[in-house]
Coordinates of C-alpha atoms (C1' of nucleotides) in Angstrom, one line a residue:
Chain A
M29 CA -10.1 2.7 -8.8
I30 CA -9.8 1.5 -5.3
K31 CA -12.3 3.4 -3.3
I32 CA -11.0 5.4 -0.5
Q33 CA -13.2 5.0 2.5
Q34 CA -14.0 8.6 3.2
N35 CA -17.2 7.7 4.9
T36 CA -15.5 5.6 7.6
L37 CA -13.6 7.1 10.4
Y38 CA -10.3 5.4 9.7
G39 CA -10.5 6.6 6.0
E40 CA -11.2 10.1 7.1
A41 CA -8.4 10.0 9.6
A42 CA -5.9 8.6 7.0
A43 CA -6.8 11.4 4.6
R44 CA -6.4 14.1 7.2
I45 CA -3.1 12.7 8.5
R46 CA -1.8 12.6 4.9
D47 CA -2.7 16.2 4.5
M48 CA -1.1 17.2 7.7
I49 CA 2.1 15.5 6.6
N50 CA 2.1 17.2 3.2
E51 CA 1.2 20.6 4.8
G52 CA 4.1 20.2 7.2
K53 CA 1.9 20.0 10.3
L54 CA 3.6 16.7 11.1
L55 CA 7.3 16.9 10.7
P56 CA 9.4 14.1 9.2
G57 CA 11.0 11.9 11.9
T58 CA 8.8 13.2 14.6
R59 CA 6.7 10.8 16.6
I60 CA 3.0 10.8 15.9
P61 CA 1.2 10.9 19.3
E62 CA -1.8 8.7 19.1
K63 CA -3.7 10.1 22.0
Q64 CA -3.2 13.7 20.9
L65 CA -4.4 13.0 17.4
C66 CA -7.4 11.1 18.7
E67 CA -8.5 14.1 20.7
H68 CA -7.8 16.4 17.8
F69 CA -10.0 14.3 15.4
G70 CA -12.5 13.4 18.1
I71 CA -12.2 9.7 17.5
S72 CA -11.0 6.7 19.5
R73 CA -7.7 5.0 19.0
T74 CA -9.1 2.0 17.0
P75 CA -9.8 3.9 13.8
L76 CA -6.8 6.1 14.2
R77 CA -4.5 3.1 14.5
E78 CA -6.1 1.5 11.4
A79 CA -5.4 4.7 9.6
L80 CA -1.8 4.6 10.6
K81 CA -1.5 1.0 9.3
V82 CA -2.7 2.1 6.0
L83 CA -0.4 5.1 5.8
A84 CA 2.5 2.8 6.8
S85 CA 1.8 0.5 3.9
E86 CA 1.6 3.6 1.6
G87 CA 5.1 4.6 2.8
M88 CA 3.9 7.8 4.4
V89 CA 4.7 6.9 7.9
E90 CA 6.9 4.2 9.5
L91 CA 5.7 2.0 12.3
L92 CA 8.2 1.1 15.0
P93 CA 7.0 -1.9 17.0
N94 CA 6.0 -0.8 20.5
R95 CA 7.4 2.7 19.7
G96 CA 4.7 4.2 17.7
A97 CA 4.5 5.9 14.4
R98 CA 6.8 8.4 12.8
V99 CA 6.4 10.5 9.7
M100 CA 8.6 8.9 7.1
R101 CA 11.8 10.9 6.5
L102 CA 12.8 11.5 2.9
T103 CA 16.5 10.9 2.4
R104 CA 18.2 11.9 -0.8
Q105 CA 18.6 8.2 -1.6
M106 CA 14.8 7.5 -1.2
L107 CA 13.9 10.6 -3.2
E108 CA 16.2 9.5 -6.0
E109 CA 14.8 6.0 -6.0
T110 CA 11.3 7.3 -6.0
Y111 CA 11.9 9.7 -8.9
N112 CA 13.3 6.9 -10.9
V113 CA 10.3 4.7 -10.3
M114 CA 7.9 7.5 -11.0
G115 CA 9.8 8.2 -14.2
A116 CA 9.4 4.6 -15.4
L117 CA 5.7 4.9 -14.6
E118 CA 5.3 8.2 -16.4
G119 CA 7.1 6.6 -19.4
L120 CA 4.5 3.9 -19.5
S121 CA 1.7 6.4 -19.2
G122 CA 3.1 8.3 -22.2
E123 CA 3.3 5.1 -24.3
L124 CA -0.3 4.2 -23.4
A125 CA -1.6 7.7 -23.8
C126 CA -0.4 7.8 -27.3
R127 CA -2.3 4.6 -28.0
Y128 CA -5.5 5.4 -26.2
A129 CA -6.0 9.1 -25.8
T130 CA -8.9 10.5 -27.7
E131 CA -8.3 13.5 -30.0
A132 CA -10.2 15.6 -27.5
E133 CA -7.9 14.5 -24.7
V134 CA -4.9 15.4 -26.9
A135 CA -6.4 18.8 -27.6
D136 CA -7.0 19.4 -23.9
I137 CA -3.4 18.5 -23.1
Q138 CA -2.2 20.8 -25.7
A139 CA -4.3 23.6 -24.3
L140 CA -2.9 22.9 -20.8
H141 CA 0.6 23.0 -22.4
Y142 CA 0.1 26.5 -23.8
Q143 CA -1.3 27.8 -20.6
M144 CA 1.7 26.4 -18.8
M145 CA 4.0 28.0 -21.4
A146 CA 2.4 31.4 -20.7
H147 CA 3.3 31.1 -17.1
Y148 CA 6.8 30.0 -18.0
Q149 CA 7.3 33.1 -20.1
R150 CA 6.2 35.2 -17.2
R151 CA 8.3 33.2 -14.7
E152 CA 5.2 32.6 -12.6
I153 CA 6.3 29.5 -10.8
R154 CA 3.3 28.5 -8.8
P155 CA 0.8 28.5 -11.7
Y156 CA 3.5 26.9 -13.9
F157 CA 3.6 24.0 -11.4
E158 CA -0.1 23.7 -11.3
F159 CA -0.4 23.3 -15.1
N160 CA 2.6 21.1 -15.2
Q161 CA 1.0 18.7 -12.7
Q162 CA -2.3 18.9 -14.7
I163 CA -0.5 17.9 -17.9
H164 CA 1.1 14.9 -16.3
D165 CA -2.2 13.9 -14.6
A166 CA -4.0 14.2 -17.9
I167 CA -1.5 11.9 -19.6
M168 CA -1.9 9.5 -16.8
A169 CA -5.7 9.6 -17.2
A170 CA -5.4 9.1 -20.9
S171 CA -3.4 5.9 -20.4
R172 CA -6.5 4.0 -19.4
N173 CA -4.6 2.1 -16.7
E174 CA -6.0 2.4 -13.2
V175 CA -3.3 0.3 -11.6
L176 CA -0.7 2.6 -13.1
K177 CA -2.6 5.6 -11.8
E178 CA -2.9 4.3 -8.3
T179 CA 0.7 3.1 -8.1
Y180 CA 1.9 6.5 -9.4
S181 CA -0.2 8.5 -7.0
S182 CA 0.8 6.5 -4.1
L183 CA 4.5 7.3 -4.8
S184 CA 3.5 10.9 -5.6
Y185 CA 1.9 11.3 -2.2
R186 CA 5.1 10.2 -0.5
I187 CA 7.2 13.0 -1.9
Q188 CA 4.5 15.6 -2.2
R189 CA 6.0 17.7 0.5
V190 CA 9.3 18.3 -1.4
R191 CA 8.0 18.1 -4.9
Y192 CA 7.0 21.7 -5.4
S193 CA 9.0 23.3 -2.7
T194 CA 12.1 23.6 -4.9
T195 CA 13.2 26.9 -6.2
M196 CA 13.5 26.7 -9.9
I197 CA 17.0 27.0 -11.4
D198 CA 16.7 28.6 -14.8
E199 CA 18.8 25.9 -16.5
Y200 CA 16.6 23.1 -15.2
W201 CA 13.4 25.1 -16.0
D202 CA 14.4 25.6 -19.6
Q203 CA 15.2 21.9 -19.9
A204 CA 11.9 20.9 -18.4
V205 CA 10.0 23.2 -20.8
A206 CA 12.0 21.8 -23.8
D207 CA 10.9 18.3 -22.6
H208 CA 7.3 19.4 -22.5
E209 CA 7.5 20.9 -26.0
A210 CA 8.8 17.5 -27.3
M211 CA 6.2 15.6 -25.3
I212 CA 3.4 17.5 -27.0
E213 CA 4.9 16.8 -30.4
C214 CA 5.1 13.1 -29.6
L215 CA 1.5 13.0 -28.3
V216 CA 0.1 14.7 -31.4
A217 CA 2.2 12.4 -33.6
R218 CA 1.2 9.4 -31.5
D219 CA 4.8 8.5 -31.1
G220 CA 4.5 6.5 -27.9
E221 CA 8.0 5.1 -27.9
R222 CA 9.6 8.5 -28.0
L223 CA 7.2 10.0 -25.5
G224 CA 7.9 7.1 -23.2
S225 CA 11.6 7.7 -23.3
I226 CA 11.3 11.5 -22.8
L227 CA 9.1 10.9 -19.8
R228 CA 11.4 8.3 -18.3
E229 CA 14.2 10.9 -18.3
H230 CA 12.0 13.9 -17.5
L231 CA 12.0 13.6 -13.8
R232 CA 15.7 12.7 -13.5
H233 CA 16.7 16.4 -13.9
K234 CA 14.4 17.4 -11.1
L235 CA 16.3 15.3 -8.6
V236 CA 19.4 17.5 -9.0
V237 CA 17.4 20.5 -8.2
A238 CA 15.8 18.9 -5.1
A239 CA 19.1 17.7 -3.9
A240 CA 20.5 21.2 -4.3
S241 CA 17.8 22.9 -2.3
G242 CA 17.7 21.9 1.4
V243 CA 14.3 20.2 1.4
I244 CA 15.6 16.7 2.0
D245 CA 17.1 14.9 4.9
E246 CA 20.8 14.2 4.2
S247 CA 21.6 13.2 7.7
P248 CA 22.2 9.5 8.4
A249 CA 19.5 7.2 9.7
T250 CA 19.7 8.3 13.3
S251 CA 16.2 8.5 14.6
A252 CA 15.1 12.1 14.8
T253 CA 13.7 13.4 18.0
Chain B
M13 CA 13.2 -1.7 3.0
I14 CA 10.0 -1.2 4.9
K15 CA 10.0 -3.8 7.7
I16 CA 7.0 -6.0 7.7
Q17 CA 5.9 -6.4 11.3
Q18 CA 6.1 -10.2 11.6
N19 CA 6.4 -9.9 15.4
T20 CA 3.1 -8.2 15.8
L21 CA -0.2 -10.0 15.6
Y22 CA -1.6 -7.9 12.8
G23 CA 1.5 -8.3 10.8
E24 CA 1.4 -12.0 11.3
A25 CA -2.3 -12.1 10.3
A26 CA -1.7 -10.1 7.2
A27 CA 1.1 -12.4 6.1
R28 CA -1.1 -15.5 6.7
I29 CA -4.1 -14.1 4.9
R30 CA -1.9 -13.2 2.0
D31 CA -0.6 -16.7 1.8
M32 CA -4.1 -18.1 2.1
I33 CA -5.2 -16.0 -0.8
N34 CA -2.3 -17.1 -2.9
E35 CA -2.7 -20.7 -2.0
G36 CA -6.4 -20.5 -3.0
K37 CA -7.7 -21.1 0.5
L38 CA -9.6 -17.9 0.2
L39 CA -11.3 -17.6 -3.1
P40 CA -11.6 -14.4 -5.1
G41 CA -14.9 -12.6 -4.6
T42 CA -15.8 -14.5 -1.5
R43 CA -16.5 -12.8 1.7
I44 CA -13.8 -13.0 4.4
P45 CA -15.5 -13.9 7.6
E46 CA -13.8 -12.0 10.4
K47 CA -15.0 -14.1 13.3
Q48 CA -14.0 -17.3 11.6
L49 CA -10.5 -16.1 10.8
C50 CA -10.1 -14.8 14.3
E51 CA -10.8 -18.2 15.8
H52 CA -8.6 -19.8 13.2
F53 CA -5.7 -17.6 14.1
G54 CA -6.5 -17.4 17.8
I55 CA -6.5 -13.6 17.9
S56 CA -9.1 -11.0 18.5
R57 CA -10.8 -8.9 15.8
T58 CA -8.7 -5.8 16.4
P59 CA -5.4 -7.0 14.9
L60 CA -7.3 -9.0 12.2
R61 CA -9.1 -5.9 11.1
E62 CA -5.9 -3.9 11.0
A63 CA -4.4 -6.6 8.8
L64 CA -7.4 -6.4 6.4
K65 CA -6.9 -2.6 6.2
V66 CA -3.3 -3.2 5.2
L67 CA -4.2 -5.9 2.7
A68 CA -6.8 -3.6 1.2
S69 CA -4.3 -0.8 0.6
E70 CA -2.0 -3.4 -1.0
G71 CA -4.9 -4.3 -3.4
M72 CA -5.2 -7.9 -2.1
V73 CA -8.7 -7.5 -0.7
E74 CA -11.4 -5.0 -1.2
L75 CA -13.3 -3.5 1.7
L76 CA -16.9 -2.8 1.3
P77 CA -18.2 -0.4 4.0
N78 CA -20.4 -2.3 6.5
R79 CA -20.2 -5.3 4.3
G80 CA -16.8 -6.8 5.2
A81 CA -13.8 -7.7 3.2
R82 CA -13.6 -9.7 0.0
V83 CA -10.7 -11.2 -1.8
M84 CA -10.0 -9.0 -4.7
R85 CA -11.0 -10.5 -8.0
L86 CA -8.7 -10.4 -10.9
T87 CA -10.3 -9.3 -14.1
R88 CA -8.6 -9.6 -17.4
Q89 CA -8.5 -5.8 -17.5
M90 CA -6.8 -5.6 -14.1
L91 CA -4.3 -8.3 -15.0
E92 CA -3.4 -6.5 -18.2
E93 CA -3.0 -3.3 -16.4
T94 CA -0.8 -4.8 -13.8
Y95 CA 1.4 -6.7 -16.2
N96 CA 2.0 -3.4 -18.1
V97 CA 3.0 -1.6 -14.9
M98 CA 5.2 -4.5 -13.8
G99 CA 6.8 -4.5 -17.2
A100 CA 7.7 -0.8 -16.8
L101 CA 9.2 -1.5 -13.4
E102 CA 11.2 -4.5 -14.7
G103 CA 12.4 -2.3 -17.5
L104 CA 13.8 0.2 -15.0
S105 CA 15.3 -2.6 -12.9
G106 CA 17.2 -3.8 -16.0
E107 CA 18.5 -0.3 -16.8
L108 CA 19.7 0.2 -13.2
A109 CA 21.1 -3.3 -12.9
C110 CA 23.3 -2.8 -15.9
R111 CA 24.6 0.3 -14.1
Y112 CA 25.0 -1.0 -10.6
A113 CA 25.3 -4.8 -10.7
T114 CA 28.7 -6.1 -9.5
E115 CA 30.5 -8.6 -11.7
A116 CA 29.7 -11.2 -9.1
E117 CA 26.0 -10.5 -9.4
V118 CA 26.1 -10.7 -13.2
A119 CA 27.9 -14.0 -12.9
D120 CA 25.2 -15.3 -10.5
I121 CA 22.5 -14.2 -12.8
Q122 CA 24.2 -16.0 -15.7
A123 CA 24.4 -19.1 -13.6
L124 CA 20.7 -18.9 -12.8
H125 CA 20.1 -18.5 -16.5
Y126 CA 21.9 -21.7 -17.4
Q127 CA 20.1 -23.6 -14.7
M128 CA 16.8 -22.3 -16.0
M129 CA 17.8 -23.2 -19.5
A130 CA 18.4 -26.8 -18.4
H131 CA 14.9 -27.1 -17.1
Y132 CA 13.6 -25.5 -20.3
Q133 CA 15.3 -28.1 -22.4
R134 CA 13.7 -30.8 -20.3
R135 CA 10.4 -29.0 -20.3
E136 CA 10.3 -29.1 -16.5
I137 CA 7.9 -26.3 -16.0
R138 CA 7.9 -25.9 -12.2
P139 CA 11.7 -25.6 -11.8
Y140 CA 11.8 -23.4 -14.8
F141 CA 9.4 -21.0 -13.2
E142 CA 11.5 -21.1 -10.0
F143 CA 14.7 -20.1 -11.7
N144 CA 12.9 -17.6 -13.9
Q145 CA 11.5 -15.8 -10.9
Q146 CA 14.9 -15.9 -9.2
I147 CA 16.5 -14.2 -12.2
H148 CA 14.0 -11.4 -12.2
D149 CA 14.4 -11.0 -8.5
A150 CA 18.2 -11.0 -8.8
I151 CA 18.0 -8.2 -11.5
M152 CA 15.7 -6.3 -9.2
A153 CA 18.1 -6.7 -6.3
A154 CA 21.0 -5.5 -8.5
S155 CA 19.1 -2.4 -9.4
R156 CA 19.9 -0.9 -5.9
N157 CA 16.4 0.6 -5.6
E158 CA 14.4 -0.3 -2.6
V159 CA 11.4 1.7 -3.7
L160 CA 11.3 -0.1 -7.0
K161 CA 11.6 -3.5 -5.3
E162 CA 8.8 -2.7 -2.9
T163 CA 6.5 -1.3 -5.5
Y164 CA 7.2 -4.3 -7.8
S165 CA 6.6 -6.9 -5.1
S166 CA 3.4 -5.3 -4.0
L167 CA 2.0 -5.7 -7.5
S168 CA 3.6 -9.1 -7.8
Y169 CA 1.7 -10.3 -4.7
R170 CA -1.6 -9.2 -6.2
I171 CA -1.3 -11.5 -9.2
Q172 CA 0.7 -14.2 -7.6
R173 CA -2.2 -16.7 -7.7
V174 CA -2.5 -16.6 -11.5
R175 CA 1.1 -15.9 -12.3
Y176 CA 2.4 -19.5 -12.3
S177 CA -0.8 -21.3 -12.8
T178 CA -0.7 -21.0 -16.6
T179 CA 0.0 -23.9 -18.7
M180 CA 2.9 -23.1 -21.0
I181 CA 2.2 -22.7 -24.7
D182 CA 5.3 -23.8 -26.6
E183 CA 5.3 -20.7 -28.7
Y184 CA 5.2 -18.4 -25.8
W185 CA 7.8 -20.4 -23.9
D186 CA 10.2 -20.2 -26.8
Q187 CA 9.7 -16.5 -27.0
A188 CA 10.3 -16.1 -23.3
V189 CA 13.5 -18.0 -23.4
A190 CA 14.7 -16.0 -26.4
D191 CA 14.0 -12.9 -24.3
H192 CA 16.1 -14.3 -21.5
E193 CA 19.0 -15.1 -23.8
A194 CA 19.0 -11.5 -25.0
M195 CA 18.7 -10.2 -21.5
I196 CA 21.8 -12.0 -20.4
E197 CA 23.7 -10.6 -23.4
C198 CA 22.6 -7.1 -22.5
L199 CA 23.5 -7.5 -18.9
V200 CA 27.0 -8.8 -19.6
A201 CA 27.4 -6.0 -22.2
R202 CA 26.0 -3.5 -19.7
D203 CA 23.5 -2.4 -22.3
G204 CA 20.9 -0.9 -20.0
E205 CA 18.8 0.7 -22.6
R206 CA 18.3 -2.5 -24.6
L207 CA 17.8 -4.6 -21.5
G208 CA 15.2 -2.1 -20.3
S209 CA 13.2 -2.3 -23.5
I210 CA 13.4 -6.1 -23.6
L211 CA 12.1 -6.3 -20.0
R212 CA 9.3 -3.7 -20.7
E213 CA 8.0 -6.0 -23.4
H214 CA 8.8 -9.3 -21.8
L215 CA 5.7 -9.6 -19.6
R216 CA 3.4 -8.5 -22.4
H217 CA 3.4 -12.0 -24.0
K218 CA 2.5 -13.6 -20.7
L219 CA -0.8 -11.8 -20.7
V220 CA -2.0 -13.6 -23.7
V221 CA -1.3 -16.9 -22.2
A222 CA -3.0 -16.0 -18.9
A223 CA -6.0 -14.8 -20.8
A224 CA -6.2 -18.0 -22.8
S225 CA -6.2 -20.2 -19.7
G226 CA -9.2 -19.9 -17.4
V227 CA -7.5 -18.5 -14.4
I228 CA -8.9 -15.0 -14.5
D229 CA -12.3 -13.7 -13.9
E230 CA -13.9 -12.6 -17.1
S231 CA -17.4 -12.1 -15.8
P232 CA -18.7 -8.6 -15.1
A233 CA -18.5 -6.9 -11.7
T234 CA -21.4 -8.8 -10.2
S235 CA -20.5 -9.7 -6.6
A236 CA -19.6 -13.4 -6.5
T237 CA -21.2 -15.4 -3.8
Chain C
dC20 C1' 29.1 15.1 38.7
dT21 C1' 28.2 10.9 36.2
dG22 C1' 26.3 6.4 35.3
dG23 C1' 23.3 2.9 36.2
dC24 C1' 19.3 1.0 38.7
dT25 C1' 14.5 0.8 40.3
dG26 C1' 9.8 2.2 40.6
dT27 C1' 6.3 5.0 38.4
dT28 C1' 4.0 6.9 34.5
dT29 C1' 3.0 6.9 29.9
dT30 C1' 2.2 4.7 25.6
dT31 C1' 1.5 0.9 22.8
dG32 C1' -0.8 -3.6 21.5
dT33 C1' -4.7 -6.5 22.1
dA34 C1' -9.1 -8.0 23.9
dT35 C1' -13.6 -7.0 25.0
dT36 C1' -17.8 -4.4 24.9
dC37 C1' -21.3 -1.6 22.8
dA38 C1' -24.0 0.5 18.9
dT39 C1' -25.5 0.2 14.4
dA40 C1' -26.1 -1.5 9.8
dA41 C1' -26.9 -5.7 7.1
dT42 C1' -28.8 -10.2 6.6
dT43 C1' -31.9 -14.0 7.5
dC44 C1' -36.1 -16.1 8.3
dA45 C1' -40.7 -16.4 9.6
dT46 C1' -45.0 -14.3 8.9
dT47 C1' -48.4 -12.0 6.4
dT48 C1' -50.7 -10.4 2.4
dT49 C1' -52.1 -10.6 -2.2
Chain D
dA10 C1' -47.6 -19.9 -4.1
dA11 C1' -44.9 -15.8 -4.5
dA12 C1' -43.7 -11.5 -3.0
dA13 C1' -43.3 -8.3 0.7
dT14 C1' -42.9 -6.9 5.4
dG15 C1' -40.8 -6.9 9.8
dA16 C1' -38.6 -9.0 13.8
dA17 C1' -34.5 -11.7 15.2
dT18 C1' -30.0 -12.7 14.3
dT19 C1' -25.5 -11.8 12.8
dA20 C1' -21.6 -9.0 11.3
dT21 C1' -19.4 -4.8 11.1
dG22 C1' -17.5 -0.2 13.0
dA23 C1' -16.0 2.1 16.8
dA24 C1' -15.2 2.9 21.9
dT25 C1' -13.6 1.3 26.0
dA26 C1' -10.8 -1.7 29.1
dC27 C1' -6.9 -4.2 30.1
dA28 C1' -1.9 -6.1 29.7
dA29 C1' 2.6 -5.4 28.5
dA30 C1' 6.3 -2.8 26.9
dA31 C1' 8.9 1.6 26.7
dA32 C1' 9.9 6.2 28.5
dC33 C1' 10.8 8.8 32.4
dA34 C1' 12.2 10.3 37.0
dG35 C1' 14.3 10.0 41.1
dC36 C1' 17.6 7.7 43.7
dC37 C1' 21.9 5.7 44.9
dA38 C1' 26.7 4.3 44.2
dG39 C1' 31.0 5.3 42.4

DNA sequence: CTGGCTGTTTTTGTATTCATAATTCATTTT
DNA sequence: AAAATGAATTATGAATACAAAAACAGCCAG
């Protein structure tokens, strides 16, 4: 895995800005004031600007020449595109996981699944999401592909702020759980092809839900103030 | 598409360093001397270091804290992982292209295919590669997914230096061409599912060829001098 | 009152400077 | 002679300084 430079100032700054964006402390489309952030972090502009460059190449912020950095806005279009790509990557992770996961890993994932199901039964949405995420991460880890993992998490970061802010529609929730049931079956049976195709479709449903709730920016590409 | 800042010094520097790496002017594992490159580009260290940060987050170089930047070395493992991920992305591009490509685009891709085939018949490897790449790019473009395109090209850049440096083994070449024949069929028939699965496998063969030729770094993670 | 122009302020992009960590090379010691 | 120590050199990381571009405010003309 590519080491994130947490020990350097610019690495630290990048991590903190990422968090601020995901926590909603920096709003999409708003200008990121260099000076203010420098003072807030207690660092000079050099490392801060380096951090912004990194975040820009991660797609978290956009850099307008001579006009500073803005938090990247998530349009419906971008979200759809991103979900599709993440779906493809998850599909690969499933295929590979079936090939490379140890029995212990499969058992762990099964355990996570049952815990998730418990929260589903009780309609406990937050814990459900937690375990859901853990399952997908565990499959990713079992795929033994660091490039895949990095690529996926980079995309995941971009949409983090909307990912779990959706209210669950029962119909979608049932579908997602049905997918998960099938996923576990495939994993146990080591049916990589089928697990792959389930995972490739799995996220597609989510998009509809996200689009329905008001979390994304439907307005045209006018620069927000 | 995320605009690459070609007008700024750091953007220019990043582009030139990328090219230098792909052209073999900067060797994998070798240290990138900041001062020397600054003089070569006629810029100060600030924009150069910003460029290096960007390249690091693209996976082109690795940054060792207090020890400068090195050109990322491609191990067999990494190449395999990257090809797998690119395969998944190409698979998605195929699926989407079948859905969204205009008839004109399909016709263009077909034309490219026949030009490529002509070079295959004459065993003209360089032009063959050119058209091959153009076909994959055209499918990517027809997929109407900018996130996909960006993600793919980022990975593509990383392995650019080995991608077309392989000598073609006839057996592999024939297989690749057979894939391409099938791909065109699927595209014309708008059979996204099948095109997807062909493309997901298409790159896998390439790996074997690359591994066979000596272009990748099989040695353990000792720092090259 | 509105729209555009000009001078000022602010902000961004780049260069330079400073501090610190790493490397080199000579010297010393065994 | 080889290894180890330590001073000198060099390179990196970060802060500051400076130049240029954009944003802003006030003014004037219509």
